[in-house]
PDB file of C-alpha atoms in Angstrom:
ATOM      1  CA  MET L   1     176.995  25.268  83.565  1.00 82.00           C
ATOM      2  CA  LYS L   2     179.220  27.501  81.461  1.00 87.00           C
ATOM      3  CA  LYS L   3     181.716  24.699  81.003  1.00 89.00           C
ATOM      4  CA  ASP L   4     179.041  22.284  79.784  1.00 87.00           C
ATOM      5  CA  LEU L   5     177.567  24.858  77.411  1.00 89.00           C
ATOM      6  CA  ARG L   6     180.974  25.744  75.995  1.00 92.00           C
ATOM      7  CA  GLN L   7     181.758  22.092  75.328  1.00 92.00           C
ATOM      8  CA  HIS L   8     178.424  21.587  73.543  1.00 88.00           C
ATOM      9  CA  PRO L   9     177.236  24.980  72.266  1.00 92.00           C
ATOM     10  CA  ALA L  10     173.585  25.426  71.362  1.00 93.00           C
ATOM     11  CA  ARG L  11     172.677  26.614  67.881  1.00 95.00           C
ATOM     12  CA  THR L  12     169.162  27.845  68.616  1.00 97.00           C
ATOM     13  CA  ILE L  13     167.283  29.317  71.574  1.00 97.00           C
ATOM     14  CA  THR L  14     165.213  26.141  71.822  1.00 97.00           C
ATOM     15  CA  GLU L  15     168.340  24.008  71.920  1.00 96.00           C
ATOM     16  CA  LEU L  16     169.835  26.313  74.573  1.00 95.00           C
ATOM     17  CA  ARG L  17     166.736  25.952  76.745  1.00 96.00           C
ATOM     18  CA  GLN L  18     166.832  22.187  76.344  1.00 95.00           C
ATOM     19  CA  LYS L  19     170.520  21.997  77.278  1.00 94.00           C
ATOM     20  CA  LEU L  20     170.008  24.232  80.309  1.00 93.00           C
ATOM     21  CA  GLN L  21     167.104  22.073  81.462  1.00 94.00           C
ATOM     22  CA  GLU L  22     169.243  18.941  81.126  1.00 91.00           C
ATOM     23  CA  ILE L  23     172.007  20.543  83.188  1.00 88.00           C
ATOM     24  CA  TRP L  24     169.553  21.653  85.902  1.00 88.00           C
ATOM     25  CA  ASP L  25     167.997  18.196  86.000  1.00 90.00           C
ATOM     26  CA  CYS L  26     171.414  16.702  86.777  1.00 86.00           C
ATOM     27  CA  PHE L  27     171.868  18.826  89.904  1.00 83.00           C
ATOM     28  CA  ILE L  28     171.071  16.897  93.029  1.00 85.00           C
ATOM     29  CA  PRO L  29     169.482  18.678  96.012  1.00 84.00           C
ATOM     30  CA  ASN L  30     172.529  18.042  98.213  1.00 87.00           C
ATOM     31  CA  PHE L  31     174.746  19.865  95.717  1.00 85.00           C
ATOM     32  CA  CYS L  32     172.519  22.943  95.863  1.00 85.00           C
ATOM     33  CA  GLN L  33     172.281  22.775  99.654  1.00 89.00           C
ATOM     34  CA  ASN L  34     176.070  22.604  99.932  1.00 89.00           C
ATOM     35  CA  LEU L  35     176.371  25.722  97.777  1.00 88.00           C
ATOM     36  CA  VAL L  36     173.916  27.565 100.005  1.00 92.00           C
ATOM     37  CA  ASN L  37     175.730  26.432 103.149  1.00 94.00           C
ATOM     38  CA  THR L  38     179.042  27.813 101.878  1.00 95.00           C
ATOM     39  CA  MET L  39     177.627  31.295 101.320  1.00 91.00           C
ATOM     40  CA  PRO L  40     178.669  33.899 103.891  1.00 87.00           C
TER      41      PRO L  40
END
């Protein structure tokens, strides 16, 4: 997420929220499950 936000920085809080929502919407459930499975 940080990488995406650094490449396209938001100028307002509203724009930041919108960008974060777009990033979250791109995550697929399997990606999140794989992250959880790798936790100790």
